[in-house]
Amino acid sequence: MKMSDPRRLRTRQRFSPPILWIIVLGGPLVLTALILTYAIDAAAWETSRGLLPIPAGASPSAPVPESSPTASPPMSPSPTSTSPSAPPRPSTPEPSPTLPPAPTPYPFFQEPLPPADGSPRALQVPILMYHYISNPPSGADRFRLDLSVRPSMFEAHLQYLRQAGYETVSLSDLIFHLTQGRPLPPRPIVLTFDDGYRDAYEEAFPKLLRYGFQGTFFVLTGRADEGDPRYLSWEQIRQMSEAGMDIQLHGREHIPLNGRDEAFLFYHIIGGKQSIEAHTGRPVRFFAYPSSDYDQNLIRFLEGYRFWGAVTTAYGADERLENRWVWPRIRIRGTDDVEKLAWKLSLLKTAPSP
Ligand SMILES: [Zn+2]
């Protein structure tokens, strides 16, 4: 029997397969693990310094709330949106109620009076005051007869005014002249029409256009709101404004506005102003006192809301900045033919001041 070599035996025991595998395979594995650990730590450090982009979907240190305030539409605030002091949401969210948008006051023009250059000026521009341009109905009382200029007579008036060299201007033109000296034509005249009767559209408007004249119409917005067929509709008012007519305010209703409180005046005056401006897109700057009734409270109201002036039914032609809340006019009566009109105008000095 042959004895085993003891050296070979020792060698075989020293390099048995399990130990060999540990050395051959285990070494590289540990090394790889060490390298990977270092690489992950380095990436985390760089990310924390903001040096690497945060992949999409990854959460930074602070969690993003489920619905941020900016996610909701700006005009519909949601009462369920989270806030720091709000209690935690229930697990099943309640349906959020749709709230109506917060009421915003309807805008209206509030233009300050053009700044005055300091030069005192005075005008005697005739501001004619018409009412009806129509044949009065049979059985009309004396008031209606007095207020009604027949369409043929009205046309004769326009013909005379054109031949005499008159050119129509607006009340704003007078203010721009008085404050800043803006030039006026050699023979300026303002044609006003009170109450906004339907014949303003059917008779006055086309005739004014034919003669190249501008009319200033003091309308009652309540009549247009109700669609009263005896008065101008909003569509007619819009068309007239588009064509260059000046639409101004006589009130919501034809009622005296002296001795009224602020809320009453706001409803009747600012309400009417807003309506006209909403329909025409042009500013309402002047007011014609219904029935020529006014007091200091009403004037203070108009001035506070930046009207530029107001007209009365007092007779005359006298326009200055100081009396701009009570500018007089020249009433045209149903009996005024061309000769009478010419006579009324001849009494005035119509050239504007230098
Ligand atoms: Zn009136």
Short mmCIF file of C-alpha atoms and ligand atoms in Angstrom, two decimals:
data_model
loop_
_atom_site.label_atom_id
_atom_site.label_comp_id
_atom_site.label_asym_id
_atom_site.label_seq_id
_atom_site.Cartn_x
_atom_site.Cartn_y
_atom_site.Cartn_z
CA MET A 1 0.00 0.00 0.00
CA LYS A 2 1.37 3.26 -1.06
CA MET A 3 1.45 6.10 1.53
CA SER A 4 0.16 9.60 0.51
CA ASP A 5 2.58 12.46 0.23
CA PRO A 6 1.97 14.64 3.33
CA ARG A 7 2.95 17.92 1.49
CA ARG A 8 0.47 17.30 -1.26
CA LEU A 9 -2.14 16.52 1.35
CA ARG A 10 -1.51 19.88 3.10
CA THR A 11 -1.67 21.67 -0.17
CA ARG A 12 -4.98 20.11 -1.13
CA GLN A 13 -6.44 20.99 2.28
CA ARG A 14 -5.17 24.61 2.09
CA PHE A 15 -6.75 25.26 -1.35
CA SER A 16 -10.02 23.46 -0.92
CA PRO A 17 -12.84 24.68 -3.35
CA PRO A 18 -14.97 26.85 -0.87
CA ILE A 19 -11.99 28.97 0.16
CA LEU A 20 -10.93 29.37 -3.45
CA TRP A 21 -14.34 30.61 -4.52
CA ILE A 22 -14.41 33.12 -1.74
CA ILE A 23 -11.09 34.53 -2.81
CA VAL A 24 -11.77 34.42 -6.57
CA LEU A 25 -15.41 35.57 -6.61
CA GLY A 26 -15.83 37.36 -3.27
CA GLY A 27 -13.05 39.92 -3.78
CA PRO A 28 -14.44 41.52 -6.95
CA LEU A 29 -18.01 41.48 -5.51
CA VAL A 30 -16.97 43.40 -2.41
CA LEU A 31 -15.01 45.82 -4.54
CA THR A 32 -17.99 46.40 -6.87
CA ALA A 33 -20.26 46.93 -3.87
CA LEU A 34 -17.89 49.49 -2.43
CA ILE A 35 -17.65 51.37 -5.74
CA LEU A 36 -21.46 51.40 -6.18
CA THR A 37 -22.02 52.66 -2.65
CA TYR A 38 -19.62 55.51 -3.22
CA ALA A 39 -21.21 56.41 -6.56
CA ILE A 40 -24.73 56.56 -5.09
CA ASP A 41 -23.55 58.70 -2.20
CA ALA A 42 -21.81 61.08 -4.58
CA ALA A 43 -24.91 61.41 -6.76
CA ALA A 44 -27.07 62.13 -3.72
CA TRP A 45 -24.66 64.81 -2.55
CA GLU A 46 -24.58 66.44 -5.97
CA THR A 47 -28.36 66.35 -6.18
CA SER A 48 -28.66 67.93 -2.77
CA ARG A 49 -26.40 70.75 -3.98
CA GLY A 50 -28.66 71.23 -7.02
CA LEU A 51 -25.93 70.15 -9.38
CA LEU A 52 -27.91 67.37 -11.00
CA PRO A 53 -31.37 67.58 -12.44
CA ILE A 54 -34.13 66.12 -10.31
CA PRO A 55 -35.75 63.47 -12.44
CA ALA A 56 -39.40 63.97 -13.23
CA GLY A 57 -41.67 62.51 -10.64
CA ALA A 58 -39.05 62.53 -7.95
CA SER A 59 -40.10 64.33 -4.81
CA PRO A 60 -37.83 67.01 -3.42
CA SER A 61 -37.48 67.50 0.31
CA ALA A 62 -40.93 69.20 0.66
CA PRO A 63 -43.89 67.31 -0.73
CA VAL A 64 -46.04 69.14 -3.31
CA PRO A 65 -49.64 69.60 -2.10
CA GLU A 66 -52.23 67.83 -4.16
CA SER A 67 -53.92 71.06 -5.26
CA SER A 68 -51.82 74.16 -5.09
CA PRO A 69 -53.69 77.54 -4.93
CA THR A 70 -52.42 78.50 -8.38
CA ALA A 71 -54.02 75.44 -9.90
CA SER A 72 -57.55 76.77 -9.42
CA PRO A 73 -58.87 79.32 -11.97
CA PRO A 74 -58.32 82.89 -10.80
CA MET A 75 -61.96 84.00 -11.14
CA SER A 76 -63.50 81.12 -9.18
CA PRO A 77 -61.98 80.88 -5.75
CA SER A 78 -62.52 77.42 -4.29
CA PRO A 79 -63.31 77.22 -0.60
CA THR A 80 -61.74 73.73 -0.44
CA SER A 81 -58.27 74.78 -1.55
CA THR A 82 -55.64 73.93 1.04
CA SER A 83 -54.00 76.56 3.14
CA PRO A 84 -51.41 76.21 5.91
CA SER A 85 -54.01 76.78 8.63
CA ALA A 86 -56.70 74.63 7.04
CA PRO A 87 -57.60 71.36 8.74
CA PRO A 88 -56.55 68.16 6.96
CA ARG A 89 -58.75 67.09 4.13
CA PRO A 90 -61.18 64.23 4.61
CA SER A 91 -60.21 61.11 2.73
CA THR A 92 -63.22 61.47 0.40
CA PRO A 93 -63.27 65.08 -0.79
CA GLU A 94 -66.64 66.81 -0.88
CA PRO A 95 -67.75 68.16 -4.28
CA SER A 96 -66.62 71.80 -4.42
CA PRO A 97 -69.61 74.13 -4.93
CA THR A 98 -69.48 76.45 -7.95
CA LEU A 99 -69.63 79.97 -6.56
CA PRO A 100 -70.90 82.86 -8.69
CA PRO A 101 -68.15 85.32 -9.56
CA ALA A 102 -67.75 88.16 -7.10
CA PRO A 103 -69.81 91.17 -8.21
CA THR A 104 -67.65 93.89 -9.71
CA PRO A 105 -69.00 97.42 -10.06
CA TYR A 106 -69.74 98.25 -13.66
CA PRO A 107 -67.17 100.75 -14.85
CA PHE A 108 -68.15 104.21 -16.02
CA PHE A 109 -66.25 107.16 -17.36
CA GLN A 110 -64.98 109.56 -14.73
CA GLU A 111 -62.91 112.04 -16.67
CA PRO A 112 -61.67 115.09 -14.84
CA LEU A 113 -62.45 118.44 -16.39
CA PRO A 114 -59.66 119.29 -18.85
CA PRO A 115 -57.06 121.33 -16.96
CA ALA A 116 -57.68 125.05 -17.39
CA ASP A 117 -54.84 127.12 -18.77
CA GLY A 118 -55.81 130.06 -16.59
CA SER A 119 -57.11 132.35 -19.32
CA PRO A 120 -60.62 133.56 -18.47
CA ARG A 121 -63.05 132.94 -21.33
CA ALA A 122 -66.74 133.46 -21.87
CA LEU A 123 -68.99 132.28 -24.69
CA GLN A 124 -72.41 133.18 -26.00
CA VAL A 125 -72.88 130.09 -28.14
CA PRO A 126 -76.60 129.43 -28.70
CA ILE A 127 -77.68 126.09 -27.23
CA LEU A 128 -81.04 125.43 -28.87
CA MET A 129 -83.49 123.21 -27.00
CA TYR A 130 -85.88 121.06 -29.03
CA HIS A 131 -88.27 118.40 -27.76
CA TYR A 132 -90.61 116.68 -30.26
CA ILE A 133 -89.78 116.84 -33.97
CA SER A 134 -93.16 115.59 -35.14
CA ASN A 135 -96.66 116.70 -36.02
CA PRO A 136 -98.61 116.81 -32.76
CA PRO A 137 -101.48 114.29 -32.59
CA SER A 138 -105.01 115.56 -32.97
CA GLY A 139 -106.34 116.77 -29.66
CA ALA A 140 -102.86 117.55 -28.34
CA ASP A 141 -102.88 119.88 -25.35
CA ARG A 142 -101.09 123.20 -25.35
CA PHE A 143 -97.99 121.72 -23.73
CA ARG A 144 -97.59 119.12 -26.44
CA LEU A 145 -98.24 121.74 -29.11
CA ASP A 146 -95.64 124.02 -27.59
CA LEU A 147 -93.04 121.23 -27.45
CA SER A 148 -93.63 119.97 -31.01
CA VAL A 149 -91.73 121.35 -34.00
CA ARG A 150 -93.14 119.99 -37.23
CA PRO A 151 -90.56 118.01 -39.27
CA SER A 152 -90.94 120.39 -42.24
CA MET A 153 -90.31 123.37 -39.96
CA PHE A 154 -87.33 121.64 -38.39
CA GLU A 155 -85.87 121.11 -41.83
CA ALA A 156 -86.40 124.81 -42.58
CA HIS A 157 -84.49 125.63 -39.38
CA LEU A 158 -81.55 123.48 -40.49
CA GLN A 159 -81.61 125.05 -43.92
CA TYR A 160 -81.49 128.52 -42.40
CA LEU A 161 -78.68 127.61 -39.99
CA ARG A 162 -76.55 126.25 -42.80
CA GLN A 163 -77.14 129.31 -44.99
CA ALA A 164 -76.29 131.59 -42.08
CA GLY A 165 -72.95 129.82 -41.65
CA TYR A 166 -73.65 128.03 -38.37
CA GLU A 167 -71.67 124.91 -37.56
CA THR A 168 -72.75 122.52 -34.84
CA VAL A 169 -70.44 121.74 -31.94
CA SER A 170 -70.85 119.64 -28.81
CA LEU A 171 -70.99 120.76 -25.20
CA SER A 172 -67.58 119.11 -24.75
CA ASP A 173 -66.25 121.41 -27.49
CA LEU A 174 -67.38 124.39 -25.42
CA ILE A 175 -65.60 123.03 -22.34
CA PHE A 176 -62.39 122.44 -24.31
CA HIS A 177 -62.55 126.01 -25.56
CA LEU A 178 -63.24 127.48 -22.11
CA THR A 179 -60.51 125.48 -20.38
CA GLN A 180 -57.80 125.33 -23.03
CA GLY A 181 -58.75 127.72 -25.79
CA ARG A 182 -59.36 124.97 -28.33
CA PRO A 183 -60.66 126.76 -31.42
CA LEU A 184 -64.35 126.79 -32.29
CA PRO A 185 -65.82 127.45 -35.73
CA PRO A 186 -66.69 131.09 -36.51
CA ARG A 187 -70.43 130.57 -35.85
CA PRO A 188 -70.81 127.66 -33.44
CA ILE A 189 -74.18 126.38 -32.29
CA VAL A 190 -75.33 123.43 -30.14
CA LEU A 191 -78.57 121.63 -31.08
CA THR A 192 -80.04 119.77 -28.09
CA PHE A 193 -83.06 117.46 -28.00
CA ASP A 194 -84.64 116.59 -24.66
CA ASP A 195 -86.46 113.45 -23.51
CA GLY A 196 -85.33 111.09 -26.32
CA TYR A 197 -88.65 110.72 -28.12
CA ARG A 198 -88.86 108.18 -30.94
CA ASP A 199 -89.05 111.01 -33.51
CA ALA A 200 -85.49 111.97 -32.57
CA TYR A 201 -84.46 108.87 -34.53
CA GLU A 202 -87.16 108.99 -37.20
CA GLU A 203 -87.14 112.73 -37.99
CA ALA A 204 -84.30 114.66 -36.38
CA PHE A 205 -81.49 112.15 -36.91
CA PRO A 206 -81.77 111.71 -40.71
CA LYS A 207 -82.25 115.44 -41.26
CA LEU A 208 -79.23 116.31 -39.14
CA LEU A 209 -77.16 113.84 -41.14
CA ARG A 210 -78.37 115.34 -44.41
CA TYR A 211 -77.22 118.82 -43.34
CA GLY A 212 -73.97 117.62 -41.81
CA PHE A 213 -75.03 118.68 -38.33
CA GLN A 214 -74.51 117.05 -34.96
CA GLY A 215 -77.31 116.79 -32.41
CA THR A 216 -76.95 116.42 -28.63
CA PHE A 217 -79.68 114.11 -27.28
CA PHE A 218 -80.58 114.08 -23.58
CA VAL A 219 -82.27 110.71 -23.21
CA LEU A 220 -84.27 108.92 -20.51
CA THR A 221 -82.67 105.52 -20.03
CA GLY A 222 -85.64 104.02 -18.18
CA ARG A 223 -87.79 104.34 -21.31
CA ALA A 224 -85.17 102.57 -23.44
CA ASP A 225 -84.77 99.84 -20.79
CA GLU A 226 -88.52 99.17 -20.88
CA GLY A 227 -88.72 99.30 -24.67
CA ASP A 228 -91.34 102.06 -24.59
CA PRO A 229 -92.25 102.55 -28.29
CA ARG A 230 -92.76 106.29 -27.80
CA TYR A 231 -89.08 106.71 -26.93
CA LEU A 232 -85.70 105.82 -28.42
CA SER A 233 -84.64 102.20 -28.18
CA TRP A 234 -81.11 101.22 -27.26
CA GLU A 235 -80.52 100.09 -30.82
CA GLN A 236 -81.56 103.50 -32.15
CA ILE A 237 -79.41 105.25 -29.55
CA ARG A 238 -76.46 103.09 -30.55
CA GLN A 239 -76.94 103.86 -34.25
CA MET A 240 -77.19 107.58 -33.60
CA SER A 241 -74.05 107.56 -31.48
CA GLU A 242 -72.20 105.56 -34.14
CA ALA A 243 -73.17 108.20 -36.70
CA GLY A 244 -71.69 110.99 -34.59
CA MET A 245 -74.64 112.16 -32.53
CA ASP A 246 -73.84 113.05 -28.92
CA ILE A 247 -75.91 111.02 -26.44
CA GLN A 248 -76.11 112.58 -22.97
CA LEU A 249 -78.27 112.06 -19.89
CA HIS A 250 -81.63 113.50 -18.90
CA GLY A 251 -82.15 110.90 -16.15
CA ARG A 252 -83.49 107.42 -15.73
CA GLU A 253 -87.00 108.79 -15.32
CA HIS A 254 -88.42 112.26 -15.90
CA ILE A 255 -88.63 113.16 -12.24
CA PRO A 256 -87.21 116.06 -10.22
CA LEU A 257 -83.84 115.22 -8.69
CA ASN A 258 -83.54 118.09 -6.26
CA GLY A 259 -83.86 117.25 -2.56
CA ARG A 260 -82.79 113.59 -3.07
CA ASP A 261 -80.29 111.56 -1.09
CA GLU A 262 -77.07 110.09 -2.44
CA ALA A 263 -78.42 106.59 -3.09
CA PHE A 264 -81.38 107.97 -5.04
CA LEU A 265 -79.13 110.15 -7.17
CA PHE A 266 -76.71 107.29 -7.73
CA TYR A 267 -79.49 105.04 -9.01
CA HIS A 268 -80.98 107.65 -11.32
CA ILE A 269 -77.89 109.45 -12.55
CA ILE A 270 -74.99 107.01 -12.40
CA GLY A 271 -77.32 104.19 -13.41
CA GLY A 272 -78.39 106.16 -16.48
CA LYS A 273 -74.84 107.18 -17.26
CA GLN A 274 -73.64 103.58 -17.07
CA SER A 275 -76.43 102.42 -19.38
CA ILE A 276 -75.66 104.98 -22.09
CA GLU A 277 -71.93 104.39 -21.89
CA ALA A 278 -72.41 100.62 -22.01
CA HIS A 279 -74.53 100.93 -25.16
CA THR A 280 -72.54 103.64 -26.96
CA GLY A 281 -69.03 103.18 -25.61
CA ARG A 282 -68.79 106.97 -25.32
CA PRO A 283 -68.63 109.09 -22.18
CA VAL A 284 -71.64 110.83 -20.67
CA ARG A 285 -70.36 114.18 -19.40
CA PHE A 286 -73.43 116.41 -19.36
CA PHE A 287 -76.77 116.36 -17.66
CA ALA A 288 -80.04 118.12 -18.47
CA TYR A 289 -82.04 118.59 -15.26
CA PRO A 290 -85.50 117.05 -15.66
CA SER A 291 -88.01 119.91 -15.53
CA SER A 292 -84.99 122.15 -14.83
CA ASP A 293 -85.18 121.27 -11.13
CA TYR A 294 -81.83 121.35 -9.36
CA ASP A 295 -80.22 122.29 -6.08
CA GLN A 296 -76.71 122.57 -4.68
CA ASN A 297 -76.79 118.95 -3.51
CA LEU A 298 -77.47 117.75 -7.06
CA ILE A 299 -74.73 119.95 -8.49
CA ARG A 300 -72.29 118.67 -5.86
CA PHE A 301 -73.22 115.11 -6.81
CA LEU A 302 -72.64 115.72 -10.52
CA GLU A 303 -69.34 117.41 -9.83
CA GLY A 304 -68.28 114.59 -7.50
CA TYR A 305 -68.82 112.02 -10.24
CA ARG A 306 -66.93 114.17 -12.70
CA PHE A 307 -69.66 115.37 -14.98
CA TRP A 308 -68.41 118.38 -16.88
CA GLY A 309 -71.55 120.49 -16.78
CA ALA A 310 -75.33 120.67 -16.94
CA VAL A 311 -77.97 122.59 -18.85
CA THR A 312 -81.21 124.13 -17.65
CA THR A 313 -84.28 125.49 -19.43
CA ALA A 314 -83.45 129.07 -18.37
CA TYR A 315 -83.36 131.33 -21.38
CA GLY A 316 -80.09 132.72 -22.67
CA ALA A 317 -76.62 132.01 -24.05
CA ASP A 318 -73.89 132.43 -21.48
CA GLU A 319 -71.22 129.77 -21.13
CA ARG A 320 -68.39 130.14 -18.68
CA LEU A 321 -66.61 127.61 -16.48
CA GLU A 322 -68.02 129.25 -13.37
CA ASN A 323 -71.66 128.69 -14.39
CA ARG A 324 -71.18 125.33 -16.12
CA TRP A 325 -73.76 123.62 -13.86
CA VAL A 326 -76.51 125.98 -14.98
CA TRP A 327 -75.87 126.76 -18.64
CA PRO A 328 -79.00 128.37 -20.13
CA ARG A 329 -80.53 127.42 -23.46
CA ILE A 330 -82.81 128.87 -26.10
CA ARG A 331 -86.14 127.11 -26.11
CA ILE A 332 -87.55 126.42 -29.57
CA ARG A 333 -91.33 126.42 -29.49
CA GLY A 334 -93.79 124.79 -31.81
CA THR A 335 -94.69 128.21 -33.18
CA ASP A 336 -91.10 129.20 -33.98
CA ASP A 337 -90.75 129.55 -37.73
CA VAL A 338 -87.52 130.49 -39.47
CA GLU A 339 -88.05 134.23 -38.93
CA LYS A 340 -88.57 133.73 -35.23
CA LEU A 341 -85.47 131.52 -34.99
CA ALA A 342 -83.40 134.13 -36.87
CA TRP A 343 -84.67 136.83 -34.54
CA LYS A 344 -83.79 134.83 -31.41
CA LEU A 345 -80.27 134.21 -32.72
CA SER A 346 -79.78 137.82 -33.78
CA LEU A 347 -80.03 138.88 -30.15
CA LEU A 348 -76.85 136.97 -29.29
CA LYS A 349 -73.21 137.70 -29.90
CA THR A 350 -72.13 134.32 -31.25
CA ALA A 351 -68.46 134.89 -32.01
CA PRO A 352 -66.27 133.00 -29.54
CA SER A 353 -63.99 134.97 -27.30
CA PRO A 354 -60.34 135.18 -28.43
ZN ZN B 1 -87.39 116.83 -20.26
#
